[in-house]
């Protein structure tokens, strides 16, 4: 693909840490201004633990009182860390808010749908935090991508609850292997085939996918339209996922 013929625009940034261990899960970086001093804090998901690094100390500290078999996601939102984890029985998935200084953890509403994949997506300049749940579907014991459905919830920070939403406005949520991002559809090239109020997964096992929309009539009577389904309008082919994400929309 000739990159000079395409439009490149920033969707944010991400941090990586040099760690070849199979126990490495994820990492998030938080830039803060504390008492007039600029510093940064790193939260690392490693094996069954979370570790914190504060620039003023430059040493790793274990987040005490917390152990989980699997850390799925770490993001930053409004000067705090948010993580999704599975409990030891693997029957529930929880979201925790972690204060970067005290390491105090606040558990948000539990999410019982362990059969789904969950992704945290910060939007704008700390405007909102969304959670996308993707429910898998199988036909004759074979995974059926066309029947995948999604549910989207927005964090209500005052009540610590996830509130289901059906309208993202003109936002497009991109779910990726290396961190999730969002943008306004107005930032996308005209006629690119991806419109607002949609979700695009670039981490599908198959490189061919479709944008997810809410309330799509799939033509199958047994399907629930009160969720996010394959739109079936324009097929999206994922061309690459690293070091940049590129895709082609077939009209």
mmCIF file of C-alpha atoms in Angstrom:
data_model
loop_
_atom_site.group_PDB
_atom_site.id
_atom_site.type_symbol
_atom_site.label_atom_id
_atom_site.label_comp_id
_atom_site.label_asym_id
_atom_site.label_seq_id
_atom_site.Cartn_x
_atom_site.Cartn_y
_atom_site.Cartn_z
ATOM 1 C CA UNK A 1 0.000 0.000 0.000
ATOM 2 C CA UNK A 2 1.335 3.431 -0.957
ATOM 3 C CA UNK A 3 0.933 5.550 2.187
ATOM 4 C CA UNK A 4 1.328 8.738 0.136
ATOM 5 C CA UNK A 5 -2.045 8.059 -1.444
ATOM 6 C CA UNK A 6 -3.829 7.833 1.918
ATOM 7 C CA UNK A 7 -4.778 10.204 4.687
ATOM 8 C CA UNK A 8 -2.991 9.823 8.013
ATOM 9 C CA UNK A 9 -4.383 11.438 11.153
ATOM 10 C CA UNK A 10 -3.574 10.951 14.853
ATOM 11 C CA UNK A 11 -6.018 9.099 17.109
ATOM 12 C CA UNK A 12 -3.989 9.486 20.289
ATOM 13 C CA UNK A 13 -0.889 7.827 21.665
ATOM 14 C CA UNK A 14 0.039 4.765 23.635
ATOM 15 C CA UNK A 15 2.918 3.611 25.792
ATOM 16 C CA UNK A 16 4.807 0.359 25.700
ATOM 17 C CA UNK A 17 7.212 -1.181 28.161
ATOM 18 C CA UNK A 18 10.077 -3.507 27.288
ATOM 19 C CA UNK A 19 8.992 -6.781 28.786
ATOM 20 C CA UNK A 20 9.433 -10.132 27.080
ATOM 21 C CA UNK A 21 7.835 -12.131 29.882
ATOM 22 C CA UNK A 22 4.707 -14.117 29.083
ATOM 23 C CA UNK A 23 3.284 -12.745 32.351
ATOM 24 C CA UNK A 24 3.125 -9.207 30.959
ATOM 25 C CA UNK A 25 -0.501 -8.065 30.532
ATOM 26 C CA UNK A 26 -0.840 -4.334 29.915
ATOM 27 C CA UNK A 27 0.453 -0.934 30.970
ATOM 28 C CA UNK A 28 -0.885 2.616 31.323
ATOM 29 C CA UNK A 29 0.886 5.946 31.814
ATOM 30 C CA UNK A 30 -0.536 8.931 33.703
ATOM 31 C CA UNK A 31 1.019 12.412 33.574
ATOM 32 C CA UNK A 32 0.116 14.437 36.678
ATOM 33 C CA UNK A 33 0.766 17.791 38.316
ATOM 34 C CA UNK A 34 0.997 17.251 42.061
ATOM 35 C CA UNK A 35 1.635 20.227 44.351
ATOM 36 C CA UNK A 36 3.106 22.218 41.482
ATOM 37 C CA UNK A 37 5.430 19.418 40.397
ATOM 38 C CA UNK A 38 5.048 17.457 37.212
ATOM 39 C CA UNK A 39 5.458 13.734 37.544
ATOM 40 C CA UNK A 40 4.240 10.525 35.961
ATOM 41 C CA UNK A 41 2.846 7.281 37.305
ATOM 42 C CA UNK A 42 2.873 3.921 35.508
ATOM 43 C CA UNK A 43 0.522 1.042 36.301
ATOM 44 C CA UNK A 44 1.650 -2.362 35.060
ATOM 45 C CA UNK A 45 -0.448 -5.509 34.863
ATOM 46 C CA UNK A 46 1.969 -8.397 35.383
ATOM 47 C CA UNK A 47 0.939 -11.997 35.986
ATOM 48 C CA UNK A 48 -1.696 -11.914 38.735
ATOM 49 C CA UNK A 49 -0.670 -8.540 40.131
ATOM 50 C CA UNK A 50 -0.622 -4.811 39.504
ATOM 51 C CA UNK A 51 2.575 -2.831 40.066
ATOM 52 C CA UNK A 52 2.898 0.950 40.279
ATOM 53 C CA UNK A 53 5.901 3.097 39.410
ATOM 54 C CA UNK A 54 6.002 6.740 40.558
ATOM 55 C CA UNK A 55 8.596 9.010 38.923
ATOM 56 C CA UNK A 56 9.453 10.709 42.230
ATOM 57 C CA UNK A 57 10.456 7.317 43.662
ATOM 58 C CA UNK A 58 11.464 5.355 40.550
ATOM 59 C CA UNK A 59 10.708 1.968 42.053
ATOM 60 C CA UNK A 60 7.907 -0.518 41.565
ATOM 61 C CA UNK A 61 5.347 -0.943 44.331
ATOM 62 C CA UNK A 62 2.859 -3.793 44.594
ATOM 63 C CA UNK A 63 -0.803 -2.785 44.646
ATOM 64 C CA UNK A 64 -1.667 -4.555 47.887
ATOM 65 C CA UNK A 65 -4.821 -6.487 48.690
ATOM 66 C CA UNK A 66 -5.477 -7.277 45.084
ATOM 67 C CA UNK A 67 -4.809 -10.392 43.079
ATOM 68 C CA UNK A 68 -6.568 -11.595 39.974
ATOM 69 C CA UNK A 69 -6.012 -14.435 37.508
ATOM 70 C CA UNK A 70 -6.213 -12.089 34.538
ATOM 71 C CA UNK A 71 -5.997 -8.357 33.954
ATOM 72 C CA UNK A 72 -7.854 -7.559 30.748
ATOM 73 C CA UNK A 73 -7.476 -3.806 30.359
ATOM 74 C CA UNK A 74 -5.858 -0.726 31.904
ATOM 75 C CA UNK A 75 -6.768 2.828 30.852
ATOM 76 C CA UNK A 76 -6.483 6.308 32.349
ATOM 77 C CA UNK A 77 -9.468 8.602 32.781
ATOM 78 C CA UNK A 78 -9.713 11.861 34.731
ATOM 79 C CA UNK A 79 -6.467 11.403 36.651
ATOM 80 C CA UNK A 80 -7.200 7.828 37.696
ATOM 81 C CA UNK A 81 -6.569 4.310 36.451
ATOM 82 C CA UNK A 82 -9.405 1.983 35.434
ATOM 83 C CA UNK A 83 -8.913 -1.763 35.067
ATOM 84 C CA UNK A 84 -11.098 -4.743 34.174
ATOM 85 C CA UNK A 85 -10.320 -8.041 35.887
ATOM 86 C CA UNK A 86 -11.803 -11.500 36.347
ATOM 87 C CA UNK A 87 -12.401 -12.833 39.840
ATOM 88 C CA UNK A 88 -10.800 -16.058 41.056
ATOM 89 C CA UNK A 89 -13.886 -18.117 40.223
ATOM 90 C CA UNK A 90 -13.951 -16.704 36.669
ATOM 91 C CA UNK A 91 -17.707 -16.149 37.059
ATOM 92 C CA UNK A 92 -17.661 -12.352 37.193
ATOM 93 C CA UNK A 93 -15.740 -9.518 35.633
ATOM 94 C CA UNK A 94 -15.211 -6.363 37.670
ATOM 95 C CA UNK A 95 -14.090 -2.857 36.894
ATOM 96 C CA UNK A 96 -11.917 -1.098 39.456
ATOM 97 C CA UNK A 97 -10.929 2.534 39.761
ATOM 98 C CA UNK A 98 -7.448 2.939 41.263
ATOM 99 C CA UNK A 99 -6.232 6.183 42.817
ATOM 100 C CA UNK A 100 -2.683 6.680 41.478
ATOM 101 C CA UNK A 101 -1.298 8.062 44.763
ATOM 102 C CA UNK A 102 -3.019 6.179 47.577
ATOM 103 C CA UNK A 103 -3.567 3.055 45.424
ATOM 104 C CA UNK A 104 -7.050 2.917 46.906
ATOM 105 C CA UNK A 105 -9.304 0.715 44.794
ATOM 106 C CA UNK A 106 -13.006 1.335 44.242
ATOM 107 C CA UNK A 107 -14.996 -1.507 42.739
ATOM 108 C CA UNK A 108 -17.605 -0.467 40.233
ATOM 109 C CA UNK A 109 -20.745 -2.381 39.328
ATOM 110 C CA UNK A 110 -19.879 -6.049 38.604
ATOM 111 C CA UNK A 111 -20.372 -7.321 35.088
ATOM 112 C CA UNK A 112 -21.610 -10.895 35.149
ATOM 113 C CA UNK A 113 -21.358 -11.707 31.452
ATOM 114 C CA UNK A 114 -18.129 -13.666 31.483
ATOM 115 C CA UNK A 115 -18.958 -15.041 28.033
ATOM 116 C CA UNK A 116 -18.253 -11.646 26.521
ATOM 117 C CA UNK A 117 -15.062 -9.774 25.695
ATOM 118 C CA UNK A 118 -14.781 -6.349 27.325
ATOM 119 C CA UNK A 119 -12.918 -3.267 26.162
ATOM 120 C CA UNK A 120 -12.470 0.128 27.851
ATOM 121 C CA UNK A 121 -12.482 3.138 25.499
ATOM 122 C CA UNK A 122 -11.690 6.673 26.754
ATOM 123 C CA UNK A 123 -13.203 9.384 24.544
ATOM 124 C CA UNK A 124 -12.092 12.946 23.936
ATOM 125 C CA UNK A 125 -10.050 14.906 26.433
ATOM 126 C CA UNK A 126 -11.238 12.897 29.439
ATOM 127 C CA UNK A 127 -14.814 13.557 28.292
ATOM 128 C CA UNK A 128 -16.284 10.085 28.729
ATOM 129 C CA UNK A 129 -15.297 6.488 29.359
ATOM 130 C CA UNK A 130 -17.102 3.706 27.505
ATOM 131 C CA UNK A 131 -17.093 -0.052 27.896
ATOM 132 C CA UNK A 132 -17.764 -2.218 24.857
ATOM 133 C CA UNK A 133 -18.854 -5.805 25.479
ATOM 134 C CA UNK A 134 -18.692 -8.183 22.523
ATOM 135 C CA UNK A 135 -20.738 -11.382 22.746
ATOM 136 C CA UNK A 136 -19.456 -14.336 20.756
ATOM 137 C CA UNK A 137 -21.673 -16.629 18.726
ATOM 138 C CA UNK A 138 -21.192 -20.209 17.550
ATOM 139 C CA UNK A 139 -23.025 -22.243 14.919
ATOM 140 C CA UNK A 140 -22.422 -26.011 14.877
ATOM 141 C CA UNK A 141 -19.501 -25.439 17.269
ATOM 142 C CA UNK A 142 -17.898 -23.052 14.777
ATOM 143 C CA UNK A 143 -17.456 -19.391 15.612
ATOM 144 C CA UNK A 144 -19.827 -17.218 13.552
ATOM 145 C CA UNK A 145 -18.505 -13.670 13.178
ATOM 146 C CA UNK A 146 -21.660 -12.455 11.446
ATOM 147 C CA UNK A 147 -23.730 -13.118 14.575
ATOM 148 C CA UNK A 148 -21.497 -11.295 17.037
ATOM 149 C CA UNK A 149 -23.337 -8.607 18.995
ATOM 150 C CA UNK A 150 -22.157 -5.768 21.216
ATOM 151 C CA UNK A 151 -23.359 -3.765 24.174
ATOM 152 C CA UNK A 152 -21.991 -0.289 24.973
ATOM 153 C CA UNK A 153 -22.078 1.338 28.409
ATOM 154 C CA UNK A 154 -20.909 4.746 29.621
ATOM 155 C CA UNK A 155 -19.429 5.298 33.063
ATOM 156 C CA UNK A 156 -21.571 7.472 35.333
ATOM 157 C CA UNK A 157 -18.739 8.644 37.554
ATOM 158 C CA UNK A 158 -20.861 10.008 40.402
ATOM 159 C CA UNK A 159 -22.683 6.714 40.991
ATOM 160 C CA UNK A 160 -19.859 4.381 39.863
ATOM 161 C CA UNK A 161 -22.297 2.623 37.528
ATOM 162 C CA UNK A 162 -22.101 1.588 33.898
ATOM 163 C CA UNK A 163 -25.137 2.934 32.016
ATOM 164 C CA UNK A 164 -26.049 1.258 28.732
ATOM 165 C CA UNK A 165 -26.228 3.581 25.716
ATOM 166 C CA UNK A 166 -27.493 3.169 22.166
ATOM 167 C CA UNK A 167 -26.216 6.435 20.676
ATOM 168 C CA UNK A 168 -22.578 7.495 20.412
ATOM 169 C CA UNK A 169 -23.327 10.673 18.484
ATOM 170 C CA UNK A 170 -20.816 11.160 15.688
ATOM 171 C CA UNK A 171 -18.172 9.066 17.452
ATOM 172 C CA UNK A 172 -16.463 6.028 15.992
ATOM 173 C CA UNK A 173 -14.942 3.599 18.502
ATOM 174 C CA UNK A 174 -11.893 1.664 17.285
ATOM 175 C CA UNK A 175 -11.151 -1.563 19.189
ATOM 176 C CA UNK A 176 -7.542 -2.596 18.607
ATOM 177 C CA UNK A 177 -4.965 -5.085 19.836
ATOM 178 C CA UNK A 178 -2.779 -2.354 21.314
ATOM 179 C CA UNK A 179 -5.203 0.033 22.988
ATOM 180 C CA UNK A 180 -8.626 1.366 22.042
ATOM 181 C CA UNK A 181 -9.293 4.847 20.670
ATOM 182 C CA UNK A 182 -12.159 6.959 19.398
ATOM 183 C CA UNK A 183 -12.632 9.899 17.080
ATOM 184 C CA UNK A 184 -15.317 12.006 15.482
ATOM 185 C CA UNK A 185 -16.528 10.738 12.122
ATOM 186 C CA UNK A 186 -15.833 14.272 10.854
ATOM 187 C CA UNK A 187 -12.117 13.533 11.191
ATOM 188 C CA UNK A 188 -12.363 10.594 8.797
ATOM 189 C CA UNK A 189 -11.929 11.116 5.042
ATOM 190 C CA UNK A 190 -15.115 11.919 3.134
ATOM 191 C CA UNK A 191 -16.628 8.835 1.540
ATOM 192 C CA UNK A 192 -14.431 6.418 3.501
ATOM 193 C CA UNK A 193 -17.484 4.292 4.330
ATOM 194 C CA UNK A 194 -17.255 4.619 8.117
ATOM 195 C CA UNK A 195 -19.860 6.912 9.675
ATOM 196 C CA UNK A 196 -20.591 8.096 13.205
ATOM 197 C CA UNK A 197 -22.349 6.115 15.926
ATOM 198 C CA UNK A 198 -20.427 2.971 15.050
ATOM 199 C CA UNK A 199 -17.803 0.535 16.321
ATOM 200 C CA UNK A 200 -14.974 -0.949 14.267
ATOM 201 C CA UNK A 201 -12.899 -3.884 15.507
ATOM 202 C CA UNK A 202 -9.447 -4.083 13.937
ATOM 203 C CA UNK A 203 -8.457 -7.070 16.093
ATOM 204 C CA UNK A 204 -10.773 -9.663 14.546
ATOM 205 C CA UNK A 205 -9.334 -13.126 13.920
ATOM 206 C CA UNK A 206 -10.567 -12.838 10.350
ATOM 207 C CA UNK A 207 -9.216 -9.830 8.439
ATOM 208 C CA UNK A 208 -12.653 -9.173 6.941
ATOM 209 C CA UNK A 209 -15.256 -7.523 9.152
ATOM 210 C CA UNK A 210 -18.072 -4.972 9.211
ATOM 211 C CA UNK A 211 -18.817 -1.876 11.237
ATOM 212 C CA UNK A 212 -21.187 -2.447 14.166
ATOM 213 C CA UNK A 213 -24.320 -0.273 14.346
ATOM 214 C CA UNK A 214 -27.183 -0.140 16.833
ATOM 215 C CA UNK A 215 -30.638 -1.437 15.899
ATOM 216 C CA UNK A 216 -29.627 -3.206 12.690
ATOM 217 C CA UNK A 217 -32.269 -5.453 11.139
ATOM 218 C CA UNK A 218 -30.259 -8.551 10.248
ATOM 219 C CA UNK A 219 -33.161 -10.232 8.484
ATOM 220 C CA UNK A 220 -33.081 -13.068 11.000
ATOM 221 C CA UNK A 221 -36.199 -13.153 13.146
ATOM 222 C CA UNK A 222 -34.408 -14.631 16.145
ATOM 223 C CA UNK A 223 -31.882 -11.771 16.359
ATOM 224 C CA UNK A 224 -32.302 -8.975 18.894
ATOM 225 C CA UNK A 225 -32.214 -5.536 17.264
ATOM 226 C CA UNK A 226 -31.785 -3.771 20.620
ATOM 227 C CA UNK A 227 -28.022 -4.161 20.509
ATOM 228 C CA UNK A 228 -25.071 -3.460 18.225
ATOM 229 C CA UNK A 229 -24.868 -5.780 15.196
ATOM 230 C CA UNK A 230 -22.894 -6.106 11.973
ATOM 231 C CA UNK A 231 -24.220 -3.361 9.710
ATOM 232 C CA UNK A 232 -23.557 -5.478 6.613
ATOM 233 C CA UNK A 233 -23.263 -2.305 4.532
ATOM 234 C CA UNK A 234 -19.579 -2.025 3.684
ATOM 235 C CA UNK A 235 -17.075 -4.817 4.198
ATOM 236 C CA UNK A 236 -13.907 -3.725 5.989
ATOM 237 C CA UNK A 237 -10.626 -5.461 5.212
ATOM 238 C CA UNK A 238 -7.889 -5.025 7.818
ATOM 239 C CA UNK A 239 -4.628 -4.492 5.937
ATOM 240 C CA UNK A 240 -2.272 -4.147 8.897
ATOM 241 C CA UNK A 241 -2.394 -3.648 12.664
ATOM 242 C CA UNK A 242 1.237 -2.777 13.494
ATOM 243 C CA UNK A 243 3.006 -0.398 13.611
ATOM 244 C CA UNK A 244 -0.007 1.444 12.197
ATOM 245 C CA UNK A 245 -3.599 0.324 11.718
ATOM 246 C CA UNK A 246 -4.757 0.425 8.122
ATOM 247 C CA UNK A 247 -7.973 -0.845 6.583
ATOM 248 C CA UNK A 248 -9.910 -0.704 3.346
ATOM 249 C CA UNK A 249 -13.668 -0.189 3.176
ATOM 250 C CA UNK A 250 -15.320 -1.857 0.185
ATOM 251 C CA UNK A 251 -18.317 0.101 -1.085
#
